[in-house]
Short mmCIF file of C-alpha atoms in Angstrom, two decimals:
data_model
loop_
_atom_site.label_atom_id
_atom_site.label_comp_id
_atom_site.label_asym_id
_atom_site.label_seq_id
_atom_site.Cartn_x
_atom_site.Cartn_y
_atom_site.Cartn_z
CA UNK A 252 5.35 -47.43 17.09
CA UNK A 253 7.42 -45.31 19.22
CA UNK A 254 9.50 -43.85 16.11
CA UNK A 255 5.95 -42.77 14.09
CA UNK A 256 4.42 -41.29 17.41
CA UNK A 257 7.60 -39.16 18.04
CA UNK A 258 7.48 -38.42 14.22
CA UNK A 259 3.82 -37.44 14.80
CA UNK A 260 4.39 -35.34 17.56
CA UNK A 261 7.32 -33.31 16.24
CA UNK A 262 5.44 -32.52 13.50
CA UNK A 263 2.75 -31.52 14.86
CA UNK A 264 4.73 -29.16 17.12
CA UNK A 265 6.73 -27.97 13.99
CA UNK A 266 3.78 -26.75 11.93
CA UNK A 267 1.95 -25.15 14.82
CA UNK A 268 5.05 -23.22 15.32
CA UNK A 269 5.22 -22.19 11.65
CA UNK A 270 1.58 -20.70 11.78
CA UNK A 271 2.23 -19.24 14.67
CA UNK A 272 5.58 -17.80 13.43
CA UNK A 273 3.53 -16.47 10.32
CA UNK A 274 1.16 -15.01 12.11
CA UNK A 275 3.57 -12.92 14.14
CA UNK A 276 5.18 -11.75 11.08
CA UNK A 277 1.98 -10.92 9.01
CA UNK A 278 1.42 -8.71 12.39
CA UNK A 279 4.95 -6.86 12.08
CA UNK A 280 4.71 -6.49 8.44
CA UNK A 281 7.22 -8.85 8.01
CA UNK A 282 8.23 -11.29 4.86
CA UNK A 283 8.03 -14.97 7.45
CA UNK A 284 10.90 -16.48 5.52
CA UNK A 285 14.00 -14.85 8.38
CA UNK A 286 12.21 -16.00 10.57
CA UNK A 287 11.75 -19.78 9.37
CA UNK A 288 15.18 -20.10 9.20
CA UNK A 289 16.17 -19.10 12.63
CA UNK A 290 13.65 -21.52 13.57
CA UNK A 291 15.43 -24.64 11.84
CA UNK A 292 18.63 -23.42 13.02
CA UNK A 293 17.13 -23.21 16.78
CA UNK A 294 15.79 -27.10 15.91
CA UNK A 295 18.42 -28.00 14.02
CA UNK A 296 21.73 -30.00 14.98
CA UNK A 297 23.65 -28.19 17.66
CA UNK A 298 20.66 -26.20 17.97
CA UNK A 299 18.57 -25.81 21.17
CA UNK A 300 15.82 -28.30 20.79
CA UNK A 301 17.35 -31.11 17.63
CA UNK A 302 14.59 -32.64 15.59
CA UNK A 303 15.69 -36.09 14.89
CA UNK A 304 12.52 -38.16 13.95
CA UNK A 305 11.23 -36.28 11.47
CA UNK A 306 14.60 -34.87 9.50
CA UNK A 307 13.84 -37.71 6.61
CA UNK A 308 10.36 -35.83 6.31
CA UNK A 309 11.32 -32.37 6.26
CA UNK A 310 13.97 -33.21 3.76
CA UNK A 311 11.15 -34.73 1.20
CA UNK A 312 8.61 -31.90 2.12
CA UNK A 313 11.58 -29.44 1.66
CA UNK A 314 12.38 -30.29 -1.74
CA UNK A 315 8.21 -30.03 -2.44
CA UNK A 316 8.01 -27.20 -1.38
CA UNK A 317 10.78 -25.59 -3.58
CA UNK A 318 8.83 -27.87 -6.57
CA UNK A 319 5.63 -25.93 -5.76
CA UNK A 320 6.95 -22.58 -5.39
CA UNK A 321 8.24 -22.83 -9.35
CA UNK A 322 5.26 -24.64 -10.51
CA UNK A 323 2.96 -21.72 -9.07
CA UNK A 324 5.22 -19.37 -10.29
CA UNK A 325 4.73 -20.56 -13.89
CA UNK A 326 1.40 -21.14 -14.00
CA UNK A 327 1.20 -17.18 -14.01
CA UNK A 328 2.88 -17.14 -17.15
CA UNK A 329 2.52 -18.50 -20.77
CA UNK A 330 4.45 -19.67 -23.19
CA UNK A 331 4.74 -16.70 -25.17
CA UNK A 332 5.86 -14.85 -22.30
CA UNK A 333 8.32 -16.87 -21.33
CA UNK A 334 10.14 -16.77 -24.89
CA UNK A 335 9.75 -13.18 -25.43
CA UNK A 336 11.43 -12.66 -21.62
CA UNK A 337 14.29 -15.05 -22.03
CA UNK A 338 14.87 -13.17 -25.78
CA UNK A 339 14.76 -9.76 -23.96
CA UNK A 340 16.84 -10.67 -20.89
CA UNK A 341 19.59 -12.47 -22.65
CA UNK A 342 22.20 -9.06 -22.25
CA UNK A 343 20.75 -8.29 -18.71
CA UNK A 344 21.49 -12.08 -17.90
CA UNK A 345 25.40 -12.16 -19.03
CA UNK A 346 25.71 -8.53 -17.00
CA UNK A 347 24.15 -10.83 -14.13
CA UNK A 348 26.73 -13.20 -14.68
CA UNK A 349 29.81 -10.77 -14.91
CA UNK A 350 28.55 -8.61 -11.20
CA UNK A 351 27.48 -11.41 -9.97
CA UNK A 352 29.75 -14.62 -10.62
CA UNK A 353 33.46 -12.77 -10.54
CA UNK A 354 33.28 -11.63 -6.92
CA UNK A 355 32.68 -15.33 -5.67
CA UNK A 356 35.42 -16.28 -8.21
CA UNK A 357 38.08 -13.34 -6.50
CA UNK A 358 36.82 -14.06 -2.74
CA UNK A 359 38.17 -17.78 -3.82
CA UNK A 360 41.10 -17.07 -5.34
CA UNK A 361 42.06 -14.69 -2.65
CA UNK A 362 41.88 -17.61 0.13
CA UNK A 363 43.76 -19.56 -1.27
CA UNK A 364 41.31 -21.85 -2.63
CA UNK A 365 42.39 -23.24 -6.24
CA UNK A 366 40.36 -22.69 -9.43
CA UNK A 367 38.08 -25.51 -8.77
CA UNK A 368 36.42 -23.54 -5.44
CA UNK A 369 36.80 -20.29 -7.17
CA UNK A 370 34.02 -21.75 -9.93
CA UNK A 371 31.79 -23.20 -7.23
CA UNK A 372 32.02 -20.03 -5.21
CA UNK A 373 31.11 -18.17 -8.65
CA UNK A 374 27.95 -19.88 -9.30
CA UNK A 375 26.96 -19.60 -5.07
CA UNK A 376 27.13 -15.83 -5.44
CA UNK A 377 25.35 -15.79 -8.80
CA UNK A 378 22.56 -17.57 -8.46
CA UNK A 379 19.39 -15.88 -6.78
CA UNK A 380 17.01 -17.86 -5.15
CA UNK A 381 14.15 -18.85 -7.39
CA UNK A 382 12.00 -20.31 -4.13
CA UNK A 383 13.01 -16.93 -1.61
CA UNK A 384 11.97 -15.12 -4.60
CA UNK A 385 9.02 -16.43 -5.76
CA UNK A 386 8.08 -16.33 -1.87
CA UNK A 387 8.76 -12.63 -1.76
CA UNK A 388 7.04 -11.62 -4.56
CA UNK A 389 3.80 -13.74 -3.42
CA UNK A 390 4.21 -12.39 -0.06
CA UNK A 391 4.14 -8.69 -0.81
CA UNK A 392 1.19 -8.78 -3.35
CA UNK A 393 3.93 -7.93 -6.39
CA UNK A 394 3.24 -10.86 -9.10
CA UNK A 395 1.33 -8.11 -10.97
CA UNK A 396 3.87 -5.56 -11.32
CA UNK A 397 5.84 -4.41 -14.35
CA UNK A 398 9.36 -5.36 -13.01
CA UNK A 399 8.43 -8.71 -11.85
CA UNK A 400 8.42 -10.60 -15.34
CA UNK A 401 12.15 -9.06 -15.60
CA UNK A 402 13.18 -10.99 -12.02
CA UNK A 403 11.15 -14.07 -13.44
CA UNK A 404 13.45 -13.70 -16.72
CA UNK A 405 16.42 -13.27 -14.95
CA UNK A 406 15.76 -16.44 -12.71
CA UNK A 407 14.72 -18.73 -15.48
CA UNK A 408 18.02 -17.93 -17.33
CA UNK A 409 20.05 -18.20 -13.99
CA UNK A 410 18.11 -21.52 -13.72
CA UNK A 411 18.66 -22.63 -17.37
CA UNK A 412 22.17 -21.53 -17.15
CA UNK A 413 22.33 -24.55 -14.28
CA UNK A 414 21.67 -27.04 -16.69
CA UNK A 415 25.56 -26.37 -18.10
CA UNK A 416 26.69 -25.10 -14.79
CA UNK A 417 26.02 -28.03 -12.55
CA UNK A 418 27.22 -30.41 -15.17
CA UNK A 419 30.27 -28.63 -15.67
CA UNK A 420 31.32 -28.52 -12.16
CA UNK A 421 30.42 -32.00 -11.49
CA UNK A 422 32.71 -32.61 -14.09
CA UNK A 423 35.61 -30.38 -12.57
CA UNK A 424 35.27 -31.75 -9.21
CA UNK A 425 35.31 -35.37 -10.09
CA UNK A 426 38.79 -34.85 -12.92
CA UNK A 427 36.97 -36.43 -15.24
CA UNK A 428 38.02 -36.89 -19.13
CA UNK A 429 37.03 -34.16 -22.01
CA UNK A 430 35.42 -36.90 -23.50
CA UNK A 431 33.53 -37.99 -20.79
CA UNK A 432 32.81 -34.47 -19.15
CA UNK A 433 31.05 -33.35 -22.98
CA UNK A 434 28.76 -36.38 -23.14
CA UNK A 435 27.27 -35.38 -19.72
CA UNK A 436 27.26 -31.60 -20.52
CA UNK A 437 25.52 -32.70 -23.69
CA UNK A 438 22.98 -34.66 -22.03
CA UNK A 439 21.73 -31.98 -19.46
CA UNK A 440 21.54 -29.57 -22.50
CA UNK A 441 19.28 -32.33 -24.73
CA UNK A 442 17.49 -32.46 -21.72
CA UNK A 443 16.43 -28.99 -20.96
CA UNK A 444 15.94 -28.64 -24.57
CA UNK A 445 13.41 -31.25 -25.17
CA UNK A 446 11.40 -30.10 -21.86
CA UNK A 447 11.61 -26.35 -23.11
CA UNK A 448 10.07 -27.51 -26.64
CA UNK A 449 7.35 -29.20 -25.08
CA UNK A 450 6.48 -26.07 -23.08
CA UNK A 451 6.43 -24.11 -25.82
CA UNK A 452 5.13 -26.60 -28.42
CA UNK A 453 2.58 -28.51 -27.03
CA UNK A 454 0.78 -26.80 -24.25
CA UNK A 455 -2.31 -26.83 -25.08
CA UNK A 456 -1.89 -30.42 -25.97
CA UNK A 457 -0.77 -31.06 -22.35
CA UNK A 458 -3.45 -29.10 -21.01
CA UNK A 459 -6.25 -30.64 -22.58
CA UNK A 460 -5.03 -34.33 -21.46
CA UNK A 461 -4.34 -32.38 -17.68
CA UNK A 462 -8.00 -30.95 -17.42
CA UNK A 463 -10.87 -32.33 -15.82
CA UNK A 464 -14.31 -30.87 -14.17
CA UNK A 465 -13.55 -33.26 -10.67
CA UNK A 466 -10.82 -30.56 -8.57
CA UNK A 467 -9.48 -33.86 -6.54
CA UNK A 468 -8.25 -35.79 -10.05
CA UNK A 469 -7.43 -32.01 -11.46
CA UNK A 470 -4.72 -31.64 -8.32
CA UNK A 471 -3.64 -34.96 -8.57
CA UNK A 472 -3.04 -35.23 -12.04
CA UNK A 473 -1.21 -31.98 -11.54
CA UNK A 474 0.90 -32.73 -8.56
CA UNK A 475 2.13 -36.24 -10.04
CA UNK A 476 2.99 -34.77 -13.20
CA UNK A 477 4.70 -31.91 -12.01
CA UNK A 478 6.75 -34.35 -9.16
CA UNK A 479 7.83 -36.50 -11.93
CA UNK A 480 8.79 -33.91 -14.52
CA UNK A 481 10.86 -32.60 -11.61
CA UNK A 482 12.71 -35.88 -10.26
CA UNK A 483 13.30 -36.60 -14.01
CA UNK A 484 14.94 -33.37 -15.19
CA UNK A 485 16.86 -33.73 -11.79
CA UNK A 486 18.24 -37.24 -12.67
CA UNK A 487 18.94 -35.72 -15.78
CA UNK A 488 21.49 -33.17 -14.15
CA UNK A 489 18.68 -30.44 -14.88
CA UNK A 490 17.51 -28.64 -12.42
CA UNK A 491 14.21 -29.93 -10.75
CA UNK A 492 12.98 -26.10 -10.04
CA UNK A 493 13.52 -25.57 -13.90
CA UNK A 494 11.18 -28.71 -15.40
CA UNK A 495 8.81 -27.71 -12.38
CA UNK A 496 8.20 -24.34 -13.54
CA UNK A 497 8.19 -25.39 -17.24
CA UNK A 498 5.50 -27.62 -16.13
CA UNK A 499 3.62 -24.37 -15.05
CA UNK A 500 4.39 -22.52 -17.91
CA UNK A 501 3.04 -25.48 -20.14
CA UNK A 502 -0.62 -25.57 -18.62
CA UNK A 503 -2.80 -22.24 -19.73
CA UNK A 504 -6.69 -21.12 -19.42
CA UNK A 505 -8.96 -23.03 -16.88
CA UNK A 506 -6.40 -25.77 -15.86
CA UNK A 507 -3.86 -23.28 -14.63
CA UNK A 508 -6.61 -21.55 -13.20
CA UNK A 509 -7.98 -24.39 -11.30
CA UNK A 510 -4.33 -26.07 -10.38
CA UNK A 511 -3.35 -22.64 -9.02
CA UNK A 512 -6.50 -22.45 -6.44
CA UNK A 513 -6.21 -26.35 -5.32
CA UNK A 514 -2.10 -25.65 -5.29
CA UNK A 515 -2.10 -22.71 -3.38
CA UNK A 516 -2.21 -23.79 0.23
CA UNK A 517 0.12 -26.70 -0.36
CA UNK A 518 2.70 -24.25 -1.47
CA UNK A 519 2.29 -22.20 1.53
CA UNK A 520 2.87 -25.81 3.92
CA UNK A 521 5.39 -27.20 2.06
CA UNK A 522 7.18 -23.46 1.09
CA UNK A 523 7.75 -22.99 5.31
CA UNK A 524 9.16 -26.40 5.65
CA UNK A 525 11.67 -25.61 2.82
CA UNK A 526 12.81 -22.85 4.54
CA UNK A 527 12.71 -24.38 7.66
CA UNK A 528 14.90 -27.41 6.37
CA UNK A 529 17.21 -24.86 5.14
CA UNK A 530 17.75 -23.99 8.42
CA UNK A 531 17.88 -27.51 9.84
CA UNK A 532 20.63 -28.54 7.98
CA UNK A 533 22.83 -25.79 9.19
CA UNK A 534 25.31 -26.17 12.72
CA UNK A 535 25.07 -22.66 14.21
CA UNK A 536 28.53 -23.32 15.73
CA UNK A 537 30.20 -23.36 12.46
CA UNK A 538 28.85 -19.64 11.42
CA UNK A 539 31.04 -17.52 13.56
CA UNK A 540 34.27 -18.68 12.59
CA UNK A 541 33.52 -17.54 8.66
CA UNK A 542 31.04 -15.02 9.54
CA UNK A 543 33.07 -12.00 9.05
CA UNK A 544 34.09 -13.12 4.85
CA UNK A 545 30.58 -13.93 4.54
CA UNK A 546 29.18 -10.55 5.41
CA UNK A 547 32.03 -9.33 3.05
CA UNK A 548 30.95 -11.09 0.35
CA UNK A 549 27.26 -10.22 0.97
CA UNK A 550 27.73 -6.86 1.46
CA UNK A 551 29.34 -6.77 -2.45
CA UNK A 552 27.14 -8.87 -4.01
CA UNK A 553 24.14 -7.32 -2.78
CA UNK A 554 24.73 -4.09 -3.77
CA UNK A 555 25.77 -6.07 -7.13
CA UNK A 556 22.27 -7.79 -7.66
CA UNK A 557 20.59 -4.19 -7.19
CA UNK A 558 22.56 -2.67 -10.24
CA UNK A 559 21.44 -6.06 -12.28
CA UNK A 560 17.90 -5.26 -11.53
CA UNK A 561 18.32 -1.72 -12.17
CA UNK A 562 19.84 -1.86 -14.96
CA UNK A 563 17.90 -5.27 -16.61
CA UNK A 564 14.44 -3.11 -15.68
CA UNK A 565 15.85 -0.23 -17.17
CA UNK A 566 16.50 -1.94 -20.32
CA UNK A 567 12.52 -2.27 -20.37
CA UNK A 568 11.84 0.81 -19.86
CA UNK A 569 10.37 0.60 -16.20
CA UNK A 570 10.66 3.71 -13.95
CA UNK A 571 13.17 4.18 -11.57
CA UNK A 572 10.91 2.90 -8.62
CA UNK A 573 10.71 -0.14 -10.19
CA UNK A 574 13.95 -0.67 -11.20
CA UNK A 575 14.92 -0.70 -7.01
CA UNK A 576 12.25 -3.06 -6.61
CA UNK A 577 13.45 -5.85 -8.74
CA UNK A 578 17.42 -5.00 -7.51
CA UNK A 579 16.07 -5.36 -4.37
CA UNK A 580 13.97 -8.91 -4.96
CA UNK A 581 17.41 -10.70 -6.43
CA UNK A 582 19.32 -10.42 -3.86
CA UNK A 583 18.39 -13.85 -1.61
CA UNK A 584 20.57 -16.80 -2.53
CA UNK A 585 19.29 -20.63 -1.83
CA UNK A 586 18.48 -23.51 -2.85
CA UNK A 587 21.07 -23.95 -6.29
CA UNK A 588 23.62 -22.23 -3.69
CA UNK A 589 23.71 -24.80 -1.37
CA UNK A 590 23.31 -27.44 -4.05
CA UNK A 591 26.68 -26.20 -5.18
CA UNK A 592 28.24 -25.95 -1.91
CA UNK A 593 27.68 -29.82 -1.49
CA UNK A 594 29.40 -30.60 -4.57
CA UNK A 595 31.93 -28.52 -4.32
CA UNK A 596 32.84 -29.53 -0.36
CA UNK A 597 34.74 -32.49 -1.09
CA UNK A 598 37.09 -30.17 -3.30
CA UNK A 599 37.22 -27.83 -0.76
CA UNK A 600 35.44 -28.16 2.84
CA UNK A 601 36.40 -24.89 3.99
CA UNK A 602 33.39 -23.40 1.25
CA UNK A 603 30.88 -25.39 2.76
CA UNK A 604 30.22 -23.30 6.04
CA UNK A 605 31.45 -19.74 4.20
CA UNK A 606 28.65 -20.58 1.77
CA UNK A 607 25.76 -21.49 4.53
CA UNK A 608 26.50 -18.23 6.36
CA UNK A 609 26.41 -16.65 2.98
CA UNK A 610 23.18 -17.84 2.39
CA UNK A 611 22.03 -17.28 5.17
CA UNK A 612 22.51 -13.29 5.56
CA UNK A 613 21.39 -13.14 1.64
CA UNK A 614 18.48 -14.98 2.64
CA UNK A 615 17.38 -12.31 5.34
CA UNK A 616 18.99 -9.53 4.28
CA UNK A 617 16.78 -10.03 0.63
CA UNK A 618 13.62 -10.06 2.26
CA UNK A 619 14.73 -6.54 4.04
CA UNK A 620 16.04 -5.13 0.41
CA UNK A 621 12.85 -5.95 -1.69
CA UNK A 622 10.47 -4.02 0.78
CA UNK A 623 12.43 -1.42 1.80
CA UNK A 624 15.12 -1.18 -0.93
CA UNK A 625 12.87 1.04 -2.97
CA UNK A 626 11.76 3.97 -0.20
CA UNK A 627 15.45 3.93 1.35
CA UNK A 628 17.31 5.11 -1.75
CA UNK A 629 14.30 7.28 -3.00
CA UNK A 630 14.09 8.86 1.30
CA UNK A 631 18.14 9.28 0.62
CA UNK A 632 17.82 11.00 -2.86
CA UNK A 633 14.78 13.73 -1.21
CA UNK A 634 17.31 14.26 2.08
CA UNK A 635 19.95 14.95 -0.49
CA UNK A 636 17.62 17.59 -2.60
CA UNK A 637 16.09 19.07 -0.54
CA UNK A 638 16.29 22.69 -0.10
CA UNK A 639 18.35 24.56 2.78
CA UNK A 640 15.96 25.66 5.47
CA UNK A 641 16.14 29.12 5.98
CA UNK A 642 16.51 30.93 9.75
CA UNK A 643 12.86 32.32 10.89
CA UNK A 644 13.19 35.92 11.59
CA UNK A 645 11.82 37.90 14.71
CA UNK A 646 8.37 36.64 15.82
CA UNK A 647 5.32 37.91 13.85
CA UNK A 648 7.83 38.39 10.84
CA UNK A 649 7.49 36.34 7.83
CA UNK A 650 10.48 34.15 6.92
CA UNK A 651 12.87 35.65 4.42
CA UNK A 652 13.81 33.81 1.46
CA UNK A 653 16.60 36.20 -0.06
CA UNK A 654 18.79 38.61 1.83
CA UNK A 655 17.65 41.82 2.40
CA UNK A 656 18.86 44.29 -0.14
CA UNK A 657 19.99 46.67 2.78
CA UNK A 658 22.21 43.66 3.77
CA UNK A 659 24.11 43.62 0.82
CA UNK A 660 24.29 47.53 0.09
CA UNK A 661 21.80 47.96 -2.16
CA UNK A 662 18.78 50.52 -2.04
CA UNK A 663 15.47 49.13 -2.05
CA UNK A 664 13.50 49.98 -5.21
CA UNK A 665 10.22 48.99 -3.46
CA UNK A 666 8.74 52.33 -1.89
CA UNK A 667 7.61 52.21 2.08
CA UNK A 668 4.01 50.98 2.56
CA UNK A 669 4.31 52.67 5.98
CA UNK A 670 1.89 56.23 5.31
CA UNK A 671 4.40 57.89 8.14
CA UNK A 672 6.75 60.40 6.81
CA UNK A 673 10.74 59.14 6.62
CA UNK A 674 12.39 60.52 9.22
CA UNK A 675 14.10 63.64 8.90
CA UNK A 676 11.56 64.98 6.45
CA UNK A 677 8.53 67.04 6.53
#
């Protein structure tokens, strides 16, 4: 009885704090997700005020709420879409890779680190954060823009790309066989297959068996379906955020609709506690030591994931204002990040707190870059264009914009408007 009251109360104190926290940021103009994390790393373990009875819960409700954010984020896509973004992305995606991936792989290598940290520090700097992301985009009113189905194709083939990646590593980490490391990495690619071809295949199908006219059996239909997809593809070594968002991408017309308006606020609950988790899980007191590589790295691979945006919204012929604004959005790194760093920490612990600081300035420093990414460089290129102001003259006297001609020894061809005789003439 004690345990579920405590559990009750800390709850209770936690989600009051996240509205109010929202509603603070919503008043500065400000993307809530910095300031979630702070607050699970002030609640966290070594923090100022640990949450103990209700960590089990938070971890549940954090993995939810990344489930949620994907699902949304698919349902405002279809099928089509999805196949003719992945087809168009596919060069923008390996440049992703190359920027993106080598600098983790060099920041290993040049610690001292071994070739096994050097790939799981690869795939940590690679990787954007589909949840941040889909967050961001939600939160600043940009799902409709031109440059946001090239972030959602980048994501889903950083997401895709998982399905080997994860497998892979797993593999590298544990020494296993060739034999047995292929039949694993052939699963998780079976897998992801057969969950992409019913996307694509059969949507309608599995929207017609989905729908129904009563909202309650609509959500939970929904819900259950997308929470087993999920666990399953992630027991199959795919990525839960991937079958999640497949799920969305499967359901069209009314249902997606309908599961979108029901879905909505539980994504915003369960979204915050993500974030919040995210910060939960993290020691403050083992940031500083690795804080200075971490800024390092994040200071190279941000200005990395703003060429990939420019350049893979370039490729589809958005404007140049655009092209900053999906840079900007890729920046944050999360959720697949920190997967990785738990695998990859009983190779090498020293990546595990180089990777949460990591995260953590991405994190922040990506909800700064896709609002304000776009008017800083285009503020920069005016200051750099614009004209020389030229020195007023005398009062009453309009400014000059080209040296007198008297100045420079010329004559003036233009005769005196004054009707006063020259001097020295009659």
């Amino acid at each position: 009885m004690h345990h579920t009251s405590a559990l009750l109360i800390e709850l209770g104190a936690l989600i009051l704090a996240l509205g109010l926290i929202g509603r603070f940021a919503g008043r500065i103009g400000l993307s809530p997700i910095p300031l979630y994390l702070l607050a699970g790393l002030a609640f966290g373990q070594g923090g100022v005020l640990p949450l103990d009875a209700s960590e089990d819960f938070t971890a549940v409700g954090a993995e939810i709420g990344v489930i949620l954010l994907l699902l949304l984020l698919g349902l405002e896509y279809s099928a089509s879409e999805l196949v003719t973004s992945l087809k168009t992305q596919y060069p923008s995606g390996a440049v992703d890779f190359v920027l993106n991936a080598l600098p983790g792989a060099g920041a290993a290598i040049l610690l001292g680190w071994g070739p096994v940290a050097a790939v799981a520090l690869a795939g940590i700097t690679w990787v954007s954060s589909s949840g941040v992301v889909a967050k961001v985009l939600t939160d600043l009113g940009r799902l409709g823009n031109r440059e946001t189905p090239v972030v959602l194709g980048l994501l889903v083939l950083e997401d895709l790309s998982m399905a080997v990646y994860l497998p892979l590593l797993t593999v590298l980490i544990a020494g296993a066989s060739l034999a047995g490391g292929s039949i694993t990495l052939l699963i998780a690619l079976a897998a992801a297959a057969t969950v992409l071809h019913l996307a694509l295949h059969h949507g309608r199908l599995i929207s017609r068996a989905v729908s129904s006219d009563n909202p309650e059996m609509l959500l939970l239909v929904v819900l259950g379906l997308t929470v087993l997809v999920a666990g399953a593809a992630q027991r199959l070594q795919v990525s839960a955020a991937v079958g999640a968002f497949l799920v969305g991408i499967a359901l069209s017309g009314e249902v997606a609709e309908g599961a979108r308006t029901l879905l909505t606020p539980l994504r915003d609950l369960f979204a915050a506690v993500f974030f919040v988790f995210f910060g939960l899980s993290t020691d403050p007191a083992d940031i500083p030591p690795v804080l200075l590589p971490a800024l390092l790295l994040a200071a190279v691979t941000t200005t990395t994931k703003i060429l990939t945006g420019w350049y893979a919204a370039r490729r589809a012929g958005i404007a140049p204002r655009g092209r900053l604004r999906a840079g900007g959005t890729l920046v944050a790194r999360g959720e697949f990040s920190i997967v990785i760093a738990g695998l990859a920490t009983v190779a090498e612990p020293r990546i595990g707190p180089i990777a949460t600081a990591y995260v953590l300035i991405t994190v922040v420093l990506g909800t700064f870059t896709a609002r304000w990414a776009e008017p800083a460089v285009l503020r920069v290129r005016a200051a750099l264009h614009r004209p020389p102001r030229t020195p007023a003259g005398p009062p009453g006297t309009a400014p000059a914009t080209t040296a007198a001609p008297e100045e420079e020894g010329i004559s003036s061809p233009v005769p005196s408007e004054d009707p006063r005789p020259a001097r020295g003439t009659t």
